[in-house]
Short mmCIF file of C-alpha atoms and ligand atoms in Angstrom, two decimals:
data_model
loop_
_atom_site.label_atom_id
_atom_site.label_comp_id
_atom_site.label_asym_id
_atom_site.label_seq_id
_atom_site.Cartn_x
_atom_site.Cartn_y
_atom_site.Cartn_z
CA UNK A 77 6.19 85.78 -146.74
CA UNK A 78 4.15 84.27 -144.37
CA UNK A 79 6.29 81.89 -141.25
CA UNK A 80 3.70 79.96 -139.39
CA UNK A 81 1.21 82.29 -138.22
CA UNK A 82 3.17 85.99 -138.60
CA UNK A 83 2.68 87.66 -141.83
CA UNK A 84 6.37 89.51 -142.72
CA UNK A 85 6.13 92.68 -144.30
CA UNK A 86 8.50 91.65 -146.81
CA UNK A 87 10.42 88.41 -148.02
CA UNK A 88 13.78 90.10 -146.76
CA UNK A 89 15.59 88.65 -143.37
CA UNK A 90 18.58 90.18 -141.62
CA UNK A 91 20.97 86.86 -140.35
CA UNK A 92 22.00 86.56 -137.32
CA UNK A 93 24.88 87.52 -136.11
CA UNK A 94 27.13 87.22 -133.33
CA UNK A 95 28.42 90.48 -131.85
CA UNK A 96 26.29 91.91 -134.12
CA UNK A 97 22.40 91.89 -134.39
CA UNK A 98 22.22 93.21 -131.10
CA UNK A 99 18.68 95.46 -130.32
CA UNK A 100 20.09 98.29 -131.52
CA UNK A 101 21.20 97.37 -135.03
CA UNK A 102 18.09 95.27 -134.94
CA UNK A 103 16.03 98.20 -134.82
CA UNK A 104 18.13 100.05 -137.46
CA UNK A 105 18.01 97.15 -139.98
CA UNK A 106 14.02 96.84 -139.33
CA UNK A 107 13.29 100.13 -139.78
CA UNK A 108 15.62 100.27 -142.97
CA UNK A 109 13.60 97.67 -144.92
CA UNK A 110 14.09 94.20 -143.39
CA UNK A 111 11.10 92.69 -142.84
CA UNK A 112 12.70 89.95 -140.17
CA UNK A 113 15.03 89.98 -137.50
CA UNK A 114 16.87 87.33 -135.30
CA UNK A 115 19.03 88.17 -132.12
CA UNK A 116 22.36 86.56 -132.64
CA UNK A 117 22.11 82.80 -131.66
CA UNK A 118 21.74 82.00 -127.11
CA UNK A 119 23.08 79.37 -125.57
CA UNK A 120 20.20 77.27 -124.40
CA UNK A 121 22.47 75.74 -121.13
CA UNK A 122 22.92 80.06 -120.58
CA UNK A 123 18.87 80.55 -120.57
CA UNK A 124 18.46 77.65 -118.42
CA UNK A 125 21.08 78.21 -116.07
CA UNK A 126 19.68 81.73 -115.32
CA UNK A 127 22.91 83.64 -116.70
CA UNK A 128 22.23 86.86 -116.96
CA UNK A 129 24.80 87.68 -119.13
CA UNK A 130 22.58 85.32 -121.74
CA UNK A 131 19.30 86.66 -121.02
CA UNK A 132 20.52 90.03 -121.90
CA UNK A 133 20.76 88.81 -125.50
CA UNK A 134 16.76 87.91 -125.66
CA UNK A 135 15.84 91.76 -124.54
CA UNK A 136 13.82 93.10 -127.24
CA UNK A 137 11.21 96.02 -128.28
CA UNK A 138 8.07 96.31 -129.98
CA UNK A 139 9.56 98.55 -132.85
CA UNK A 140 12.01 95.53 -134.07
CA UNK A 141 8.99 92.87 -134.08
CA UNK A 142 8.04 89.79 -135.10
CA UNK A 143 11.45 89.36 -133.31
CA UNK A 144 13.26 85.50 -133.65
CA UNK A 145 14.82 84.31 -131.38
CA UNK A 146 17.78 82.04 -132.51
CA UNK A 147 18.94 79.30 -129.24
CA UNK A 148 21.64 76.70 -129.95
CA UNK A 149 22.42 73.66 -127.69
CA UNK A 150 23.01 70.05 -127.85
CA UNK A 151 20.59 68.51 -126.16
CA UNK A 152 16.48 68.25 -126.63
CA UNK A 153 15.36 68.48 -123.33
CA UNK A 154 17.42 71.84 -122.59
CA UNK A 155 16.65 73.28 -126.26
CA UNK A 156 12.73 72.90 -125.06
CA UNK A 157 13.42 74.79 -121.80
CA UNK A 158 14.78 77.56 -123.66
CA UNK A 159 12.29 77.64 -126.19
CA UNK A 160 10.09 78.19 -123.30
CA UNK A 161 12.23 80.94 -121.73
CA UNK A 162 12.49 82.99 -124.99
CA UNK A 163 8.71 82.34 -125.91
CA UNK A 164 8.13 84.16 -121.95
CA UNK A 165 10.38 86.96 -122.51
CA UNK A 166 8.86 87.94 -125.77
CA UNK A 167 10.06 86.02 -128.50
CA UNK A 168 8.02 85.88 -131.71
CA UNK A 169 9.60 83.64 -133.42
CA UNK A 170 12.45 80.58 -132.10
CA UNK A 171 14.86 79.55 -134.22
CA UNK A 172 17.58 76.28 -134.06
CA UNK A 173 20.85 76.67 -134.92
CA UNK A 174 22.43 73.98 -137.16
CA UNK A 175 24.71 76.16 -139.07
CA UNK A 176 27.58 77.36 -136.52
CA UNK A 177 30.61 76.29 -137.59
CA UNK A 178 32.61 76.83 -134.83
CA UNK A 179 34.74 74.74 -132.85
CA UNK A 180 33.65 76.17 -129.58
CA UNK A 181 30.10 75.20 -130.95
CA UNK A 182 30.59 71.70 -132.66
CA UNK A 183 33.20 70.36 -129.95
CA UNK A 184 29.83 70.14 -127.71
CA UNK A 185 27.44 68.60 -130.12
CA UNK A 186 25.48 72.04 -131.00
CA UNK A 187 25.63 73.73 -134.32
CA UNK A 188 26.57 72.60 -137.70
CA UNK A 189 27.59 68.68 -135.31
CA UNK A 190 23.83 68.28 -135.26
CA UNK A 191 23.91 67.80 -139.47
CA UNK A 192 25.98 64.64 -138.91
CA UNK A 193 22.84 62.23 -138.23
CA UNK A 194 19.09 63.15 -138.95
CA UNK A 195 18.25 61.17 -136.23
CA UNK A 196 19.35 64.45 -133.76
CA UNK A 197 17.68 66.54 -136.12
CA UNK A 198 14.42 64.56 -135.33
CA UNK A 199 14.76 64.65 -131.94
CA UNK A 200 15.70 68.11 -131.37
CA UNK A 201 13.45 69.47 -133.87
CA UNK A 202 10.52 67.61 -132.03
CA UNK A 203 11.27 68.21 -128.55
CA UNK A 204 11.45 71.61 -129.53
CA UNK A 205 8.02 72.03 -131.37
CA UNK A 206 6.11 69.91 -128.71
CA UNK A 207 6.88 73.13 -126.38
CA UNK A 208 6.65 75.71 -128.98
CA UNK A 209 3.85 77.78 -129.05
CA UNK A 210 4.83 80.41 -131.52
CA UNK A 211 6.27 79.67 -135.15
CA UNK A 212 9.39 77.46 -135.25
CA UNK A 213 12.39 77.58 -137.83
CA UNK A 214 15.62 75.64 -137.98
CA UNK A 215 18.85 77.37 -139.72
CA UNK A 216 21.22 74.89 -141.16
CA UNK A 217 24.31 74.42 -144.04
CA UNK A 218 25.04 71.37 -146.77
CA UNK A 219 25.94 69.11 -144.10
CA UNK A 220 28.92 68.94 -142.30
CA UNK A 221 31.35 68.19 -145.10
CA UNK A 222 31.15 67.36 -148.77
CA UNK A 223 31.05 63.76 -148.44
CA UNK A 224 28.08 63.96 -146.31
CA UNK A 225 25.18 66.24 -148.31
CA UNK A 226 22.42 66.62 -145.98
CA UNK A 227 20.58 69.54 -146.60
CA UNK A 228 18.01 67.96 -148.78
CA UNK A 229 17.12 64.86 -146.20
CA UNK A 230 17.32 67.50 -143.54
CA UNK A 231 14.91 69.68 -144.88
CA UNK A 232 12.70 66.93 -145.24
CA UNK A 233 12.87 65.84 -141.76
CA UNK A 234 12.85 69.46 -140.51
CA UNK A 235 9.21 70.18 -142.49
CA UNK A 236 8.38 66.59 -140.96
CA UNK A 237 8.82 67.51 -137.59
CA UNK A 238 6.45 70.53 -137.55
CA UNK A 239 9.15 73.62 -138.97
CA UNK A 240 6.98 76.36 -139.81
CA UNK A 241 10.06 77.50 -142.16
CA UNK A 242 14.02 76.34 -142.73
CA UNK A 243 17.02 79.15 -143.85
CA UNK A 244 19.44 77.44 -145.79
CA UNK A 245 23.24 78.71 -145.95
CA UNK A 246 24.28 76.23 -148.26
CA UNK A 247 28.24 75.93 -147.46
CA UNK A 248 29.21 72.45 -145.68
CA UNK A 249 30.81 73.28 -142.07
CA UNK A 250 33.93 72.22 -143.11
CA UNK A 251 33.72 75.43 -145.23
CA UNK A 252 33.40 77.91 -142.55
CA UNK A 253 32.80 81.26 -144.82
CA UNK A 254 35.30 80.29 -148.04
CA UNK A 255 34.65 79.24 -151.42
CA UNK A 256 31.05 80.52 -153.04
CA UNK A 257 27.44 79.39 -150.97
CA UNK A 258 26.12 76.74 -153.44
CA UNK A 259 22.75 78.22 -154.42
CA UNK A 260 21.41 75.25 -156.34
CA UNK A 261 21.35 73.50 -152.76
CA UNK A 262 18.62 76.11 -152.03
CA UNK A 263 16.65 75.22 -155.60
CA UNK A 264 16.79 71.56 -154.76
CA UNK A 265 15.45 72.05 -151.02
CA UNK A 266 12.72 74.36 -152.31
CA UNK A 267 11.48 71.61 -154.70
CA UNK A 268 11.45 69.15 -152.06
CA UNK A 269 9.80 70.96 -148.94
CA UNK A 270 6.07 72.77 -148.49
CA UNK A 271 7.38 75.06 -146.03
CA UNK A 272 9.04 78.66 -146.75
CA UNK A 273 12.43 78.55 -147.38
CA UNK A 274 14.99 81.25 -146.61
CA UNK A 275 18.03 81.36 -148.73
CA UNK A 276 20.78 82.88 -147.86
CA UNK A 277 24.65 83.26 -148.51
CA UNK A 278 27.15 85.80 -150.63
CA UNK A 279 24.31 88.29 -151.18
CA UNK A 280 26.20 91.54 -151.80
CA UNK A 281 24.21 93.63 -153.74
CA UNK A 282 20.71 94.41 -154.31
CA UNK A 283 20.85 92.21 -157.04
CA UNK A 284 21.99 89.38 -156.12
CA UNK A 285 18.58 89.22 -153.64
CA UNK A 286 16.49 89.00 -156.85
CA UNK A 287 19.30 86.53 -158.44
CA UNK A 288 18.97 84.50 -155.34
CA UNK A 289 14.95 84.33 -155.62
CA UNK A 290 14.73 84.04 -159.07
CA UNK A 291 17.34 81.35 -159.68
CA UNK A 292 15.94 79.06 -156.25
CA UNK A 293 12.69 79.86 -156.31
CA UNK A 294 13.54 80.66 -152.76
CA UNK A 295 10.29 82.46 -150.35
CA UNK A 296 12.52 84.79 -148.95
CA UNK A 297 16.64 85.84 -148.62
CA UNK A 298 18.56 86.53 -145.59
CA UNK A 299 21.25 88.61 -145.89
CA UNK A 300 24.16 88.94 -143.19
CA UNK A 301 27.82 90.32 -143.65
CA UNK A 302 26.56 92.46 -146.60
CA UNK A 303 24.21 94.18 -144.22
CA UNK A 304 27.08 94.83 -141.82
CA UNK A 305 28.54 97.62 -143.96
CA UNK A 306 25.01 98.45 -146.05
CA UNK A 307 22.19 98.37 -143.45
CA UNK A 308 20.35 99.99 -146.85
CA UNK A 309 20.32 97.12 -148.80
CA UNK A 310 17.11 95.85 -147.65
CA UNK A 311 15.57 99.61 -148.91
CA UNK A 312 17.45 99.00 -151.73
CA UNK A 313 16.29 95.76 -152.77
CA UNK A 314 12.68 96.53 -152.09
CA UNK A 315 13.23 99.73 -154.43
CA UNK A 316 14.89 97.70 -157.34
CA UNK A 317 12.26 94.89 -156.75
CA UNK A 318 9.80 97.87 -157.53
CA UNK A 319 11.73 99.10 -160.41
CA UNK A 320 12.33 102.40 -158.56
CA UNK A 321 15.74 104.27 -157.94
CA UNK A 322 17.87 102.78 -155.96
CA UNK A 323 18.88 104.96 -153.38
CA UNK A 324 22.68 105.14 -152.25
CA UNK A 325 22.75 107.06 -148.71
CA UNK A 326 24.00 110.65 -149.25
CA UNK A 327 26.51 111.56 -146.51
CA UNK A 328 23.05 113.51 -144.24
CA UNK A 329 22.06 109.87 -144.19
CA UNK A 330 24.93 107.86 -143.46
CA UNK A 331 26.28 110.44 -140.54
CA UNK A 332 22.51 110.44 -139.27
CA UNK A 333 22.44 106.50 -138.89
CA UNK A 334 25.86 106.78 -137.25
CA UNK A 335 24.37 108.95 -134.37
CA UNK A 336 21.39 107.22 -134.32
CA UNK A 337 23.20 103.75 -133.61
CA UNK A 338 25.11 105.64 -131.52
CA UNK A 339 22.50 106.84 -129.19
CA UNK A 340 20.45 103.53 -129.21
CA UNK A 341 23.79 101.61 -127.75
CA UNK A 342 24.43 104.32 -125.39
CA UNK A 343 20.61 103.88 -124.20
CA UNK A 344 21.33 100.03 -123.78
CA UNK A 345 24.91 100.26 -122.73
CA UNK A 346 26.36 103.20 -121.04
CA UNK A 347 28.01 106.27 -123.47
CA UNK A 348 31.55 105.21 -122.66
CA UNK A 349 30.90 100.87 -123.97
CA UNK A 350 29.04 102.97 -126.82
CA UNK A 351 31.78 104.96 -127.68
CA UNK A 352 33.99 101.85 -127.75
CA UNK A 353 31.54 99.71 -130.02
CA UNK A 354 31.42 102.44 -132.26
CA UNK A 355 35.29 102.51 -133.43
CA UNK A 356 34.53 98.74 -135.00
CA UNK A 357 31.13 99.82 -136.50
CA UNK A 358 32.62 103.33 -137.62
CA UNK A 359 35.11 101.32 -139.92
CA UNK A 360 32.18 99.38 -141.31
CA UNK A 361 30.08 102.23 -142.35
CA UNK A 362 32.89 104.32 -143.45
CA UNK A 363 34.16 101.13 -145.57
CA UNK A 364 34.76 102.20 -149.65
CA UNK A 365 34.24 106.31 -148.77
CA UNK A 366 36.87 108.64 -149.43
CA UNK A 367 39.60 109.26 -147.21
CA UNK A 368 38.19 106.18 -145.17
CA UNK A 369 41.81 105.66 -144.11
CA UNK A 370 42.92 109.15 -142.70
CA UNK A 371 39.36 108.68 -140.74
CA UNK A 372 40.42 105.31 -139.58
CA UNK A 373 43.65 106.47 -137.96
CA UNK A 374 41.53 109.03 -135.75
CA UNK A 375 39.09 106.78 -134.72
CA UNK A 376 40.80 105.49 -131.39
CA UNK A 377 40.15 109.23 -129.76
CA UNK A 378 36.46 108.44 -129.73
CA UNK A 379 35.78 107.88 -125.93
CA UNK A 380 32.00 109.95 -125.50
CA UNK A 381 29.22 111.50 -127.36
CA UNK A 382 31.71 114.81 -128.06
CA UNK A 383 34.58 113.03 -129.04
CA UNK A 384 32.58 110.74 -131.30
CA UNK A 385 30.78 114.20 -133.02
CA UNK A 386 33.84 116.24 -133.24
CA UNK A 387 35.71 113.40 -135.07
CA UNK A 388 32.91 112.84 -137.61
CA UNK A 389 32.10 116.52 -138.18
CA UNK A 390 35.42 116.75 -139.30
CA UNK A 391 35.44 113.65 -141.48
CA UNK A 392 31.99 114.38 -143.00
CA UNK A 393 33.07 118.14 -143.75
CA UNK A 394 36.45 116.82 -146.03
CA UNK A 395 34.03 113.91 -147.51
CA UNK A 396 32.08 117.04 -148.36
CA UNK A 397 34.36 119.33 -150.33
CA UNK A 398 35.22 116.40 -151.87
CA UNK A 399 31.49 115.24 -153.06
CA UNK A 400 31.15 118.95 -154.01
CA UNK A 401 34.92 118.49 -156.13
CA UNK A 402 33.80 115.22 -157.61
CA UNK A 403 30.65 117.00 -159.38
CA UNK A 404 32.15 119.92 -159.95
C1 LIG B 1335 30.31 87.59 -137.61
C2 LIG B 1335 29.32 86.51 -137.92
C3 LIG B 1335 28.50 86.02 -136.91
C4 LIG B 1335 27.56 85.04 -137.21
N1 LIG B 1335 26.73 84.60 -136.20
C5 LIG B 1335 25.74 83.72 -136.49
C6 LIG B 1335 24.80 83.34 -135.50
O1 LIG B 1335 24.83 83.77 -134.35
N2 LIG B 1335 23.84 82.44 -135.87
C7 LIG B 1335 23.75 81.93 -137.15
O2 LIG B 1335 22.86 81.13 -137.45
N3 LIG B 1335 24.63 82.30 -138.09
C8 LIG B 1335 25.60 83.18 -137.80
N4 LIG B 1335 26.44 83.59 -138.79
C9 LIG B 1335 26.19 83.14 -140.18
C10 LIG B 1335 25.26 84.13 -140.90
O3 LIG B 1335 24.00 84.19 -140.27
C11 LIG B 1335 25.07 83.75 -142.38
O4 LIG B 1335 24.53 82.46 -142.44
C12 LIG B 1335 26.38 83.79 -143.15
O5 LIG B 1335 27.14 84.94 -142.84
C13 LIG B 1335 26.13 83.74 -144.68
O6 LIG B 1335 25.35 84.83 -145.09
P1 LIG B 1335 26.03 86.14 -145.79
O7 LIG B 1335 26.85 85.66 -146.96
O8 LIG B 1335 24.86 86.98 -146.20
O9 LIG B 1335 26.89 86.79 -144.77
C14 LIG B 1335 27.43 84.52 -138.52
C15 LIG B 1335 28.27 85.02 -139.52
C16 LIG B 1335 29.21 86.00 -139.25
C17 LIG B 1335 30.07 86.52 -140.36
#
């Protein structure tokens, strides 16, 4: 898949996700298959204003590249600005939110409120490409509520604006996350727009990435909460794509990605905030495994590097006699 002028590896994207595509699990997820990723999405007013706090999202490295950067805001003129500010710090890629559903988000005009008249779309979409000297892409839903079905008008106005490429998450704001992403809203864009499109939305499996392509037509499929507990499934869908084995981490694997993300968000944010991060993404990666809820119950002791070992060797020796019962 090809966005503007940057040739992806592969047709696979990781989402992005607040609190969660951070540089570390960037670099993870890239290196794991995923031939595009996006920091989670910047507040334009933060990039403009200087806040540090928000520039430390945009911090990047060469491994993880092409890198997009995704910026949300209201208005056109501060949009450009941060286009510019994320093109200067590295940014391969800049991407518009129109998809966030939340309050927070909408209340201001930003997000999934831009879907409620194309005329914003226009005008942020433009101001934003005028500046843009790298590939642009705009991720949006439906619309903002079933009795307003966008998407396809959008689209149209997106390519018509200059979008090198559009992701689609085809639930209406009103939605949030419930109910089932309407994939035929990605078909009908496809058929009406030159530029790639990026479907995305209840991808779970490996399969349901071909599914998705097969059944829009859709250039390429982003993947996001499924990714949060399987950071293989871009491997895997590349190997079932292939017609090869598809290859379920062994527990080597899975423990060695643990320490890895481990020592990539101590190297970016102290061993003690590591250690901390890690008791969320521990319960992720050690979602569906044996014993997962013994493990759980011990994960609040994890304060440092030894603490965080100790607990796992001991978890990944039981899950071991127990691999070794299961075949036996
Ligand atoms: C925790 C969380 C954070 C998210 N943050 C963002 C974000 O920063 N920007 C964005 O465009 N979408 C965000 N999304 C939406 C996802 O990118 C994606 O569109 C959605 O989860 C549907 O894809 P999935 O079914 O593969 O998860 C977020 C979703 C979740 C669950």
């Amino acid at each position: 898949m090809k966005i503007g002028s940057i040739k992806l590896d592969n047709w696979l994207a990781m989402a992005p996700l607040a609190g969660v595509t951070n540089l570390p699990f960037r670099l993870l997820v890239r290196r794991l298959g995923a031939g595009l990723v996006a920091t989670e999405m910047v507040s334009a007013m933060g990039l403009v204003h200087d806040q540090r706090k928000t520039h430390a999202y945009i911090k990047s490295h060469l491994d993880e590249k092409p890198l997009s950067v995704q910026i949300f805001g209201a208005r056109p003129d501060v949009m450009a600005k941060a286009a510019q500010i994320v093109i200067d710090a590295g940014a391969d890629i800049v991407d518009i939110n129109m998809g966030c559903p939340v309050k927070k988000v909408t209340r201001t005009g930003a997000g999934a409120a831009l879907l409620q008249d194309l005329k914003q779309i226009e005008q942020m979409v433009s101001a934003v490409r005028v500046v843009c000297s790298v590939p642009l892409t705009v991720k949006i839903r439906s619309g903002w509520s079933r009795e307003n079905p966008v998407a396809c008008e959008a689209a149209r106005v997106i390519e018509n604006c200059g979008s090198d490429a559009l992701t689609i998450h085809p639930r209406y704001r009103t939605e949030f996350f419930s109910g089932c992403a309407d994939w035929g809203v990605i078909r009908r864009i496809k058929e009406q727009v030159n530029i790639p499109v990026i479907g995305n939305g209840d991808v779970v499996s490996p399969s349901d990435a071909l599914k998705m392509r097969e059944e829009t037509g859709c250039d390429g499929v982003m993947i996001g909460r499924a990714a949060m507990a399987n950071p293989w499934i871009f491997r895997q869908i590349l190997q079932m794509e292939k017609g090869e084995t598809v290859q379920i981490p062994d527990l080597t694997e899975r423990r060695g990605l643990i320490m890895e993300h481990y020592d990539l968000l101590s190297e970016s944010m102290g061993e003690h905030k590591a250690a901390l991060n890690m008791r969320g993404l521990l319960l992720r990666y050690t979602k569906g495994l044996a014993y997962s809820s013994r493990f759980r119950g011990r994960i609040t002791s994890i304060k440092d590097l030894k603490s965080l070992a100790s607990t796992m060797d001991e978890y990944f020796s039981v899950l071991g006699s127990h691999y070794q019962e299961t075949k036996d």
